[in-house]
C-alpha cells in the first residue's frame, strides 16, 4: 500500500513533511496518492476573540466583527476550532477563510482521486499543544518568513497570531522574541513560569529565534520539535470536512478491505459454482434412464442455479456509479420543491430577494437571500427561518447578516437532503 504523504500548505507554498522525505512540492494540483494536508488557506487570518455567549451560532457574528474591523474583505467561512464560555462571554479560537479560497479548496478536495485528509493549521497546532501537555506556555511555529504564535493557559487558547519576518537580520528575530516575551509576561502567573515550545518547518530554521530569545533573557525553550509532529495525532474528526465528506473518506479508506472481502466472496462463489457444476453433472448422469421430459426440466433448474452462482462474481462498479448518481440527485431539490419549501418556512417579517441552486462536481449549494422588516432584533426572524428550513431537510453551511436602511439583510448558503 502506498505510504501516506504529509504536506504543509503555507502561504501558497507546499512542503513535504514526512520524517524520511522533505522538500518543496510544485503545487497541490500536482499531488498524487494518499495524503494528509495541513493548510493555512493561503495565509487566511486566524486568532482568538471574545463574543457574547448567548448566541448559539457564533460564526456569522464573528464574521461581521472581522469585516467591521477590516481584518477580512468580503465574504468568509469562519472555522471555529475551540470555544470556552466565561460568564457572559465566549472565547473563540478561529480561522477566517475567504469564501473564494474556501470554494477553490473544496472543489480541489472533491476532485481528488485518492485518500485525502485536510486539516487547518491552527487546529493542528492546538492538537499538538495538548498532546505535548503544553497547558501553560507558548507554541511558536517557525516556517520560512513567519512565526505563528499560540499562547495557552490552563489548556485554553488565549492568543494566536502570525508574526512576519521581513528580513534575515537579527533585528527581526529580536522583534519576534520581544513579542513572545511580552505574551509570556502578560499571561504567566506568579507561581508558574510559562514554557516556550519551538516548532520548525525544516531542521535548524528556528536557531536564530532561539538565540534571539536567549538574548532577550528567555532561556525557557522547552523543546525544539520538527513539523512532522503536527501530523502524528490527526484523526478524521479533526479534518475540515462536513459530515458527508467524512463518511465518504472513511468509506474510501475501507474500500481495500471491502475489495478483499468481495474477492473472497467471488472465490468462494467460483468454488461453489465448480462444486455445484460437478454435482449437476453427477446428477445428470444418474438421471440418464429418466424420461427425457423430466431430465430436461432438471437440467434447466441446474442451469438456473449455475447462473445464480456466477452472478455473485460480477463487478460492483455499476452499482457504485448508480449509488453516486443517486446521492447527487438526492441532494439536489427541484426548483418547484425549493420554492414550496421557502414559502412554507418563511415567517412573518421576512422578505426573500434571491433563491438559487448551484450544482457542480464539488457538491450542491442552495443560495437564499432576503431582508427582515426591523433591525431591532437582527437574528430573531432569520433564526426562525433557519429552524423551519432545518425541519424541511436543509442544513445551513454559511450565514451572513448585515444591517441596511431600516431593515436587516441576510444571506444563507444551504445544503439539502431528503428527510
Coordinates of C-alpha atoms in Angstrom, one line a residue:
X1 CA 0.0 0.0 0.0
X2 CA 1.3 3.5 -0.9
X3 CA 2.6 5.5 2.0
X4 CA 0.5 8.5 3.1
X5 CA 2.2 11.8 2.3
X6 CA 2.4 14.6 4.9
X7 CA 2.2 18.0 3.4
X8 CA 2.3 21.6 4.7
X9 CA 0.4 24.1 2.6
X10 CA 1.6 27.5 3.9
X11 CA 1.2 30.9 2.2
X12 CA 0.7 29.3 -1.2
X13 CA 3.8 27.0 -0.9
X14 CA 3.7 23.3 -0.3
X15 CA 6.3 21.2 1.6
X16 CA 6.7 17.5 2.2
X17 CA 6.9 16.9 6.0
X18 CA 7.4 13.1 6.2
X19 CA 10.3 12.3 8.6
X20 CA 12.2 10.5 5.8
X21 CA 11.2 12.8 2.9
X22 CA 11.2 16.6 2.9
X23 CA 11.4 19.4 0.4
X24 CA 9.1 21.7 -1.5
X25 CA 6.4 20.4 -3.9
X26 CA 5.4 22.1 -7.1
X27 CA 1.7 22.6 -6.1
X28 CA -1.3 20.9 -4.5
X29 CA -2.6 20.4 -8.0
X30 CA 0.3 18.1 -8.9
X31 CA -0.3 15.9 -5.8
X32 CA -0.9 12.2 -6.3
X33 CA -1.6 9.4 -3.9
X34 CA -3.0 9.3 -0.3
X35 CA -2.1 12.5 1.7
X36 CA -2.7 14.5 4.8
X37 CA -2.5 18.2 4.2
X38 CA -2.2 20.9 6.9
X39 CA -3.1 24.3 5.4
X40 CA -3.3 27.9 6.3
X41 CA -5.6 28.6 3.3
X42 CA -3.2 30.9 1.6
X43 CA -2.5 32.9 4.8
X44 CA -6.1 33.2 5.9
X45 CA -6.3 35.3 9.2
X46 CA -6.7 33.4 12.5
X47 CA -6.8 34.3 16.1
X48 CA -8.8 34.3 19.4
X49 CA -11.8 36.6 20.0
X50 CA -14.3 37.1 22.8
X51 CA -18.0 37.2 21.8
X52 CA -21.4 37.4 23.6
X53 CA -22.0 33.9 24.9
X54 CA -25.8 33.9 24.5
X55 CA -25.5 33.4 20.7
X56 CA -25.7 29.7 19.7
X57 CA -24.1 30.3 16.2
X58 CA -21.0 32.5 16.7
X59 CA -19.6 32.1 13.2
X60 CA -21.8 34.8 11.5
X61 CA -21.3 37.2 14.4
X62 CA -17.5 36.7 14.3
X63 CA -17.6 37.1 10.5
X64 CA -19.3 40.5 10.8
X65 CA -16.9 41.7 13.5
X66 CA -13.9 40.8 11.5
X67 CA -15.3 42.6 8.4
X68 CA -16.2 45.7 10.5
X69 CA -12.7 45.8 12.0
X70 CA -11.1 45.4 8.5
X71 CA -9.4 42.0 9.3
X72 CA -11.1 40.4 6.3
X73 CA -12.6 41.7 3.0
X74 CA -15.8 40.3 1.6
X75 CA -17.4 37.0 2.5
X76 CA -15.5 34.5 4.5
X77 CA -16.1 31.0 6.0
X78 CA -15.3 31.1 9.7
X79 CA -14.0 27.8 11.1
X80 CA -14.4 27.5 14.9
X81 CA -11.6 25.4 16.4
X82 CA -12.4 25.8 20.1
X83 CA -14.7 27.8 22.3
X84 CA -14.8 28.3 26.0
X85 CA -17.6 30.1 27.9
X86 CA -16.5 32.6 30.6
X87 CA -19.6 34.2 32.1
X88 CA -21.4 36.2 29.5
X89 CA -18.6 35.9 27.0
X90 CA -17.3 33.0 24.9
X91 CA -13.6 32.9 23.9
X92 CA -13.4 31.6 20.4
X93 CA -10.4 30.2 18.5
X94 CA -11.0 30.6 14.8
X95 CA -9.7 30.8 11.2
X96 CA -11.5 33.1 8.7
X97 CA -11.1 31.6 5.2
X98 CA -12.2 33.9 2.3
X99 CA -15.2 32.3 0.6
X100 CA -13.4 32.3 -2.8
X101 CA -10.4 30.5 -1.3
X102 CA -12.7 28.1 0.6
X103 CA -14.7 27.1 -2.5
X104 CA -11.4 26.6 -4.5
X105 CA -10.1 24.2 -1.9
X106 CA -13.4 22.3 -1.5
X107 CA -13.5 21.9 -5.3
X108 CA -10.0 20.5 -5.4
X109 CA -10.7 18.2 -2.4
X110 CA -13.9 16.9 -4.2
X111 CA -12.0 16.2 -7.4
X112 CA -9.0 14.4 -5.7
X113 CA -8.9 10.8 -6.7
X114 CA -7.3 9.3 -3.6
X115 CA -7.5 9.3 0.2
X116 CA -7.1 13.0 1.4
X117 CA -7.4 14.4 4.9
X118 CA -7.5 18.2 5.1
X119 CA -6.7 20.0 8.4
X120 CA -6.5 23.7 9.3
X121 CA -3.1 24.8 10.6
X122 CA -4.4 26.3 13.8
X123 CA -6.4 23.1 14.5
X124 CA -3.2 21.1 14.1
X125 CA -1.3 23.5 16.4
X126 CA -3.9 23.2 19.2
X127 CA -3.9 19.3 18.9
X128 CA 0.0 19.2 19.2
X129 CA 0.0 21.6 22.2
X130 CA -2.5 19.3 24.0
X131 CA -0.5 16.1 23.1
X132 CA 2.7 17.7 24.3
X133 CA 0.9 18.8 27.5
X134 CA 1.7 22.4 26.9
X135 CA -1.1 23.6 29.2
X136 CA 0.7 26.9 30.1
X137 CA 3.1 28.2 27.6
X138 CA 3.8 29.5 24.1
X139 CA 4.0 27.3 20.9
X140 CA 6.0 29.1 18.2
X141 CA 5.9 27.6 14.7
X142 CA 8.8 28.9 12.5
X143 CA 8.2 28.5 8.8
X144 CA 10.0 30.4 6.0
X145 CA 9.2 34.1 6.6
X146 CA 6.8 33.9 9.5
X147 CA 6.4 32.7 13.1
X148 CA 2.9 31.5 14.2
X149 CA 2.5 32.1 17.9
X150 CA -0.1 30.3 20.0
X151 CA -0.4 31.2 23.8
X152 CA -2.2 28.8 26.2
X153 CA -3.1 29.0 29.8
X154 CA -4.7 26.1 31.7
X155 CA -5.1 24.4 28.3
X156 CA -7.1 27.2 26.8
X157 CA -6.0 29.3 23.8
X158 CA -5.6 32.9 24.9
X159 CA -3.9 34.3 21.8
X160 CA -3.0 33.2 18.3
X161 CA -1.4 35.3 15.5
X162 CA 1.1 35.2 12.7
X163 CA 4.3 37.4 13.1
X164 CA 6.0 38.2 9.8
X165 CA 9.8 38.1 9.3
X166 CA 10.7 40.8 6.8
X167 CA 14.4 40.0 6.6
X168 CA 17.1 37.7 7.8
X169 CA 18.8 40.2 10.1
X170 CA 18.9 39.8 13.9
X171 CA 16.5 42.8 14.4
X172 CA 13.5 40.9 13.0
X173 CA 14.3 37.9 15.2
X174 CA 14.7 40.2 18.2
X175 CA 11.3 41.8 17.5
X176 CA 9.6 38.4 17.4
X177 CA 11.5 37.3 20.6
X178 CA 10.3 40.5 22.3
X179 CA 6.7 39.8 21.2
X180 CA 6.9 36.2 22.7
X181 CA 8.4 37.6 25.9
X182 CA 5.5 40.1 26.2
X183 CA 2.9 37.3 25.7
X184 CA 4.6 35.2 28.4
X185 CA 4.7 38.1 30.9
X186 CA 1.1 39.1 30.1
X187 CA -0.4 35.7 30.7
X188 CA 2.0 34.0 33.2
X189 CA 1.1 33.8 36.8
X190 CA 3.4 34.3 39.7
X191 CA 3.7 30.7 40.7
X192 CA 4.2 29.1 37.3
X193 CA 6.6 30.2 34.6
X194 CA 5.3 29.7 31.0
X195 CA 7.4 27.4 28.8
X196 CA 8.2 28.0 25.2
X197 CA 7.9 25.2 22.7
X198 CA 9.5 25.8 19.3
X199 CA 8.3 24.0 16.1
X200 CA 10.4 24.0 13.0
X201 CA 9.3 23.5 9.4
X202 CA 12.8 22.4 8.5
X203 CA 15.7 21.5 10.7
X204 CA 17.7 24.4 12.1
X205 CA 15.2 27.0 10.9
X206 CA 14.4 28.1 14.5
X207 CA 18.0 28.6 15.6
X208 CA 18.1 32.3 15.0
X209 CA 14.9 32.7 17.1
X210 CA 16.3 30.6 19.9
X211 CA 19.4 32.9 20.0
X212 CA 17.2 36.0 20.0
X213 CA 15.1 34.6 22.9
X214 CA 18.3 33.9 24.9
X215 CA 19.4 37.5 24.2
X216 CA 16.1 38.7 25.5
X217 CA 16.6 36.8 28.7
X218 CA 14.3 33.9 27.9
X219 CA 16.1 30.6 28.2
X220 CA 13.0 28.5 28.8
X221 CA 12.7 26.9 25.4
X222 CA 11.3 23.6 26.5
X223 CA 12.0 21.7 23.2
X224 CA 12.5 22.1 19.5
X225 CA 10.4 19.6 17.5
X226 CA 10.0 19.1 13.7
X227 CA 6.9 19.9 11.8
X228 CA 6.2 16.2 11.3
X229 CA 4.9 16.1 14.9
X230 CA 1.9 18.0 13.7
X231 CA 0.7 15.0 11.8
X232 CA 1.1 12.2 14.3
X233 CA -2.2 12.6 16.2
X234 CA -4.5 13.9 13.4
X235 CA -7.8 12.0 13.0
X236 CA -10.8 12.3 10.7
X237 CA -12.7 14.2 13.4
X238 CA -10.1 17.0 13.2
X239 CA -10.4 17.5 9.5
X240 CA -12.0 20.4 7.7
X241 CA -14.8 18.2 6.2
X242 CA -18.5 18.2 6.6
X243 CA -20.3 15.0 7.8
X244 CA -21.0 13.6 4.4
X245 CA -17.4 14.1 3.2
X246 CA -16.0 12.5 6.4
X247 CA -18.3 9.5 5.8
X248 CA -17.1 9.2 2.2
X249 CA -13.4 9.5 3.4
X250 CA -13.9 6.6 5.8
X251 CA -15.7 4.6 3.2
X252 CA -12.8 5.2 0.7
X253 CA -10.3 4.1 3.4
X254 CA -12.4 0.9 3.9
X255 CA -12.6 0.1 0.2
X256 CA -9.4 -2.1 0.2
X257 CA -10.9 -4.3 3.0
X258 CA -14.2 -4.4 1.2
X259 CA -12.5 -5.3 -2.0
X260 CA -10.7 -8.1 -0.2
X261 CA -14.0 -9.4 1.2
X262 CA -15.6 -9.2 -2.3
X263 CA -12.6 -11.1 -3.7
X264 CA -13.0 -13.8 -1.1
X265 CA -16.7 -13.9 -1.8
X266 CA -16.0 -14.3 -5.6
X267 CA -13.5 -17.1 -4.9
X268 CA -16.0 -18.9 -2.7
X269 CA -18.6 -18.3 -5.4
X270 CA -16.3 -19.9 -8.0
X271 CA -15.5 -22.8 -5.8
X272 CA -19.2 -23.2 -5.0
X273 CA -20.0 -23.0 -8.7
X274 CA -17.5 -25.7 -9.6
X275 CA -18.8 -27.9 -6.8
X276 CA -22.4 -27.5 -7.9
X277 CA -21.5 -27.9 -11.5
X278 CA -19.8 -31.2 -10.6
X279 CA -22.9 -32.2 -8.6
X280 CA -25.1 -31.2 -11.5
X281 CA -23.1 -33.4 -13.9
X282 CA -23.3 -36.3 -11.5
X283 CA -27.0 -35.8 -11.1
X284 CA -27.4 -35.6 -14.8
X285 CA -25.6 -38.8 -15.4
X286 CA -27.6 -40.6 -12.7
X287 CA -30.8 -39.5 -14.5
X288 CA -29.9 -40.9 -17.8
X289 CA -32.7 -43.5 -17.5
X290 CA -35.3 -41.0 -16.5
X291 CA -37.8 -39.9 -19.2
X292 CA -36.5 -37.1 -21.4
X293 CA -39.0 -34.5 -20.2
X294 CA -38.0 -34.9 -16.5
X295 CA -34.3 -34.8 -17.4
X296 CA -34.8 -31.5 -19.4
X297 CA -36.7 -29.9 -16.5
X298 CA -34.0 -30.9 -14.0
X299 CA -31.3 -29.7 -16.4
X300 CA -33.0 -26.3 -16.7
X301 CA -33.1 -25.9 -12.9
X302 CA -29.4 -26.8 -12.6
X303 CA -28.5 -24.2 -15.3
X304 CA -30.5 -21.6 -13.4
X305 CA -28.7 -22.4 -10.2
X306 CA -25.3 -22.1 -12.0
X307 CA -26.2 -18.7 -13.4
X308 CA -27.2 -17.5 -9.9
X309 CA -23.8 -18.6 -8.6
X310 CA -21.9 -16.9 -11.4
X311 CA -23.8 -13.6 -10.8
X312 CA -22.2 -13.4 -7.4
X313 CA -18.8 -12.7 -9.0
X314 CA -20.0 -9.7 -11.1
X315 CA -18.2 -6.4 -10.7
X316 CA -19.7 -3.9 -8.2
X317 CA -18.7 -0.8 -10.2
X318 CA -22.1 -0.3 -11.9
X319 CA -23.8 -0.4 -8.5
X320 CA -21.3 2.1 -7.1
X321 CA -21.8 4.5 -10.0
X322 CA -25.6 4.3 -9.6
X323 CA -25.3 5.0 -5.8
X324 CA -23.1 8.0 -6.5
X325 CA -25.6 9.4 -9.1
X326 CA -28.5 8.7 -6.8
X327 CA -26.7 10.6 -3.9
X328 CA -26.1 13.6 -6.3
X329 CA -29.8 13.6 -7.3
X330 CA -30.9 13.1 -3.7
X331 CA -29.0 16.2 -2.5
X332 CA -30.4 18.4 -5.3
X333 CA -34.0 19.7 -4.7
X334 CA -36.1 20.5 -7.8
X335 CA -36.9 24.3 -8.1
X336 CA -40.6 23.8 -7.6
X337 CA -39.9 21.9 -4.3
X338 CA -37.4 24.6 -3.2
X339 CA -39.9 27.4 -3.8
X340 CA -42.6 25.5 -2.0
X341 CA -40.3 24.8 1.0
X342 CA -39.3 28.5 1.2
X343 CA -42.9 29.6 1.2
X344 CA -43.7 27.1 3.9
X345 CA -40.7 28.1 6.1
X346 CA -40.7 31.9 5.6
X347 CA -42.0 33.6 8.8
X348 CA -43.8 37.0 9.1
X349 CA -41.5 40.0 8.8
X350 CA -39.1 38.4 6.3
X351 CA -39.0 39.1 2.6
X352 CA -36.9 36.9 0.3
X353 CA -35.0 38.6 -2.5
X354 CA -33.0 35.7 -4.0
X355 CA -33.1 31.9 -4.3
X356 CA -30.9 29.7 -6.4
X357 CA -29.3 26.3 -6.8
X358 CA -25.6 25.9 -7.6
X359 CA -24.5 22.3 -8.5
X360 CA -21.1 21.1 -9.6
X361 CA -18.7 18.2 -9.0
X362 CA -17.8 19.5 -5.6
X363 CA -21.5 19.4 -4.4
X364 CA -24.8 21.2 -4.4
X365 CA -25.3 24.6 -2.8
X366 CA -28.5 26.5 -2.3
X367 CA -28.3 30.3 -2.0
X368 CA -31.1 32.2 -0.3
X369 CA -31.1 35.9 0.5
X370 CA -33.6 38.3 2.0
X371 CA -34.4 41.0 4.4
X372 CA -36.3 41.4 7.7
X373 CA -38.5 44.4 8.5
X374 CA -36.7 45.5 11.6
X375 CA -33.1 46.0 12.8
X376 CA -34.2 45.8 16.5
X377 CA -33.6 42.0 16.6
X378 CA -31.3 41.2 13.6
X379 CA -31.1 37.5 14.4
X380 CA -34.6 36.5 15.6
X381 CA -36.6 36.3 12.4
X382 CA -33.7 34.8 10.5
X383 CA -33.2 32.3 13.3
X384 CA -36.9 31.2 13.0
X385 CA -36.5 30.9 9.2
X386 CA -33.4 28.7 9.6
X387 CA -35.1 26.4 12.1
X388 CA -38.0 25.9 9.8
X389 CA -35.6 25.1 6.9
X390 CA -33.8 22.6 9.1
X391 CA -37.1 20.8 9.7
X392 CA -37.5 20.5 5.9
X393 CA -34.1 18.8 5.4
X394 CA -31.9 21.9 4.8
X395 CA -28.6 22.5 6.6
X396 CA -27.0 25.9 6.8
X397 CA -23.3 25.9 5.9
X398 CA -22.9 29.7 5.7
X399 CA -24.7 32.6 7.3
X400 CA -24.2 36.3 6.8
X401 CA -26.2 39.1 8.5
X402 CA -25.8 42.8 7.8
X403 CA -27.8 45.9 8.6
X404 CA -29.4 48.0 5.9
X405 CA -31.6 51.2 6.0
X406 CA -34.5 50.3 8.3
X407 CA -34.1 46.6 8.0
X408 CA -31.7 43.6 8.4
X409 CA -30.2 41.8 5.4
X410 CA -29.2 38.2 5.5
X411 CA -27.8 35.6 3.1
X412 CA -27.7 31.9 3.6
X413 CA -25.8 29.0 1.9
X414 CA -27.7 25.7 2.4
X415 CA -27.4 22.0 1.6
X416 CA -30.4 19.7 1.3
X417 CA -31.1 16.1 1.8
X418 CA -34.4 14.2 1.8
X419 CA -36.0 13.9 5.2

